[in-house]
Amino acid sequence: MRRLLLILVAVCFSFTWVLLPEAQGHEESASVRSGASGELGLNERTGQSIPLDAVFYDEQGNMTTLKQLVNRPVVLSLVYYSCDRICPQLLGATAAITGVLKYVPGKDYSLITISFDPADTPKTARDAKRNYINFLGPSFPEGSWKFLTGTSDNIKRVLDAAGFRIRKENIHGFSHPAALVVLSPKGKIVRYVYPVSDTNFSLPHPLAFQPFDLTLAISDAAKEKTGFSVQRALAYCFPHMPKGQETFFNILKISGAVIVFFVLAFFIYLVSTRKELKGDK
Amino acid sequence: MNSFYADLGPRRGFAAWMLSTDHKRLGIMYLSALLLFFSVGVSLGVLIRLNLISPGTFVQAHNYNRLFTIHGIIMIFLFIIPGIPVSFGNFFLPLLIGARDVAFPRINRLSWWLYLAGAVVVLASLFFGGGPLDTGWTFYAPYSVQTRTNVSMAVLGVFILGFSSILTGLNFITTIHRLRAPGMTWHRMPLFVWTLYATGWVQLLATPTIAISLLLIILERFFGIGFFDPAKGGDPILFEHMFWIYSHPAVYIMVLPAMGIISEVVPVFSRKVIFGYSAVAYSAIAIAAVGYLVWGHHMFTSGMSDTARVVFSFFTFLVAVPSGMKVFNWLGTLYKGSIRLDAPMLHALSFIFLFSIGGLTGLIQSAVATNLNLHSTYWIVAHFHYVMFGGMGFSFLAGLHYWFPKMFGRMYRERPAKIGWLVFFIGFNVLYFSMFILGYNGMPRRYFDYPPQYFTGQLVATIGSWILAAGLIIIFRNLIVAFYKGPKAPDNPWGGSTLEWQVSSPPPHENFGKMPVITRGPYSFE
């Protein structure tokens, strides 16, 4: 018995020791299986660069490369301007968080929003931008947040580099993931920041970013240090069609009912058939 | 009479143990496995804390995710959930109700093998496939479906462990219904048995849900069906619901038997009949029942209607009522009792204190408005460590010190046990209380790194983890020395009045030479 215990102790502790070098050994920047969720999704490409030579138009219609805009930490959002679902919430949350951060936009970091809809023009960009600039008030340096549009080739290069996989929909514009990409001054992706549901006790829930996440991301970006984003359930922008799930829920209901039935039957059996045990004579 | 340690059958040594159907041998084997996994879990926990005083120095970011995941999986699925029922439950349930074994001894052995198989599969997942998983112990979709780490195998291991749990629950329920000694009416059963009974039903009813959800994860990973993938029309929130429909009742699988142990220890060391026997007994059933209806409180921020949030919040407040009843009944038992502060009692009293902190902070979280702010912060981590570790952990140690003489037939030294308790208790509070403060100040859980203003809190917590580990080392060193060299234990060292103290230490084969006939309640100290 004692030997048995000793053996078990030895075996189990060996797990701790084996685990350590094992855990140290696997260092991968992309921890997510590529293509795991098909054509739509987000594969983090932390540590890689976005194409700085890609050409876009700002909201005044001036042609610019990303290299000209990325010279300090950048908070990049990828949306489309005719979106009436999650994109305005995402941009609203981005605008809201700039007021909370201790970093100054235009000095410590800048904001770039790129539309992935080739049909967007500098005019739609201007219209979209006006909302957020009005919200932020006159103290916000307008030039520190660019709303860009571009051709499908350039858009695709940026989306691929950032790991965004989007899909054109019939019902409304695009299905796409919602997240911010934080870039270093050299254009390297240092972290992805995901929105959370706001703590506001009301419906519908607007999205929000945690100041903690963005502070850490910007300070890391300034040091060219890549961070490790906390994986949350991704927020997606997509038309929801719960009809397809009815069968699944029916299966759940039936299996639940079967389990409860058997458990009840077992209880009734136990209670109804008990015989009193007799003591030894 | 021969103790159960003597091999009576044709087999000797290791084989005789592994093939044994004796509930006491199974209990001892479970206990040793649990303690080993516990020590692995603690080592990983200390490593997590070590990283947090200097992120990146000892552990890489991605490995940090793996560390806290494996810490969680080993602690939750291999230690806390099986925990008290399989070890002390197996060993003492038949003794406490005057039976010779459980109702289905061979199914009991099968449970043990399944437990071992599940544990082996979970541990093997660390070495094969994509390596140790990094999803967190909750396996939240869609990340668990997408990560390259070996989720499928780990989840299969947990699936197997679930069957072990279901069979143990089934066995205990049947045993309690069928094998009580003559005169052992429901209201003469020791309270530990009541909690095992309530736990058995939870195991039976809740575990299939997690089995199904984990199966769905495996199907989704291999065949890409898309139950939980929004890109395919699935719903990640569905996984969260299914996961917590099991995992919240699982909290009561962990903590109900822990409360049972406290209900045994407190009367013996106060030399008093337990205050409000029926209230304590029925509150266990009430906790198990209401515990099914509160899972949504893990998901207040996950996208849920306000109505659902208010209902789940209400039920969560409701489940605090029977828990509070138990605490007041233990305090009522202590009142005017003749209290002896031996090691089991010190652990039991710590349980009451720490569990109260855990429970009351739980109420703070169950209010939706505060929950929305505290969700996913260190506050939550502190809360569940107070409930799980402060609750189940201290109760486990109370039980271990209380029943050690009976299980191993040896006495441990009281002084080191008390010193170990004190160090452990101090370390525990330094470690986890600072997490409340960190969380309240906004430190999110599961983060590898943090801004400088959190450093002091993290440092204090890490120092606490060292003190805690030192306490555990003192406690277990004392018990291991006692196991080998302790003086022989008397049959009834604490003056307990339940049936296990009426047999020799360690108990003989088949427990009772002559079946006892019960004529009185479990706690009478004359």
Short mmCIF file of N, CA, C and O in Angstrom, two decimals, chain B residues 5 23 37 104 136 158 167 206 285 349 372 401 479 522:
data_model
loop_
_atom_site.label_atom_id
_atom_site.label_comp_id
_atom_site.label_asym_id
_atom_site.label_seq_id
_atom_site.Cartn_x
_atom_site.Cartn_y
_atom_site.Cartn_z
N TYR B 5 -6.98 -3.33 5.19
CA TYR B 5 -5.70 -3.23 4.50
C TYR B 5 -5.12 -4.60 4.20
O TYR B 5 -4.27 -4.75 3.33
N HIS B 23 -15.40 -0.55 -0.74
CA HIS B 23 -15.58 0.90 -0.80
C HIS B 23 -14.46 1.64 -0.08
O HIS B 23 -14.11 2.76 -0.44
N PHE B 37 -3.39 15.09 -7.77
CA PHE B 37 -3.84 16.10 -8.73
C PHE B 37 -3.90 17.47 -8.06
O PHE B 37 -3.58 18.49 -8.67
N PHE B 104 -23.83 -1.04 -5.28
CA PHE B 104 -23.26 -1.73 -6.44
C PHE B 104 -21.73 -1.64 -6.38
O PHE B 104 -21.13 -0.79 -7.03
N GLY B 136 -9.14 28.21 -21.38
CA GLY B 136 -9.76 28.41 -20.07
C GLY B 136 -10.57 27.16 -19.76
O GLY B 136 -10.94 26.43 -20.68
N VAL B 158 -12.82 14.79 -20.03
CA VAL B 158 -13.83 15.32 -19.11
C VAL B 158 -15.16 14.57 -19.30
O VAL B 158 -15.88 14.29 -18.34
N LEU B 167 -22.16 7.55 -12.35
CA LEU B 167 -22.27 6.23 -11.72
C LEU B 167 -22.11 6.32 -10.21
O LEU B 167 -22.79 5.62 -9.45
N ALA B 206 -27.50 16.55 -13.74
CA ALA B 206 -26.81 17.65 -14.42
C ALA B 206 -25.71 17.17 -15.34
O ALA B 206 -25.47 17.76 -16.39
N ILE B 285 -31.05 19.71 0.36
CA ILE B 285 -31.92 19.38 -0.77
C ILE B 285 -32.35 20.67 -1.48
O ILE B 285 -32.37 20.75 -2.71
N LEU B 349 -13.98 25.71 11.29
CA LEU B 349 -14.33 27.10 11.59
C LEU B 349 -13.85 28.02 10.48
O LEU B 349 -14.54 28.97 10.09
N LEU B 372 -22.47 43.52 -13.65
CA LEU B 372 -22.01 44.00 -14.95
C LEU B 372 -20.66 44.68 -14.84
O LEU B 372 -19.87 44.67 -15.77
N HIS B 401 -8.34 15.60 8.45
CA HIS B 401 -7.81 15.54 9.82
C HIS B 401 -8.77 14.78 10.73
O HIS B 401 -8.35 14.08 11.65
N LEU B 479 0.97 14.99 7.96
CA LEU B 479 0.11 13.82 7.72
C LEU B 479 0.91 12.65 7.15
O LEU B 479 0.67 11.49 7.49
N PRO B 522 -27.95 10.80 15.24
CA PRO B 522 -26.51 10.67 15.03
C PRO B 522 -25.64 11.45 16.01
O PRO B 522 -24.47 11.13 16.18
#
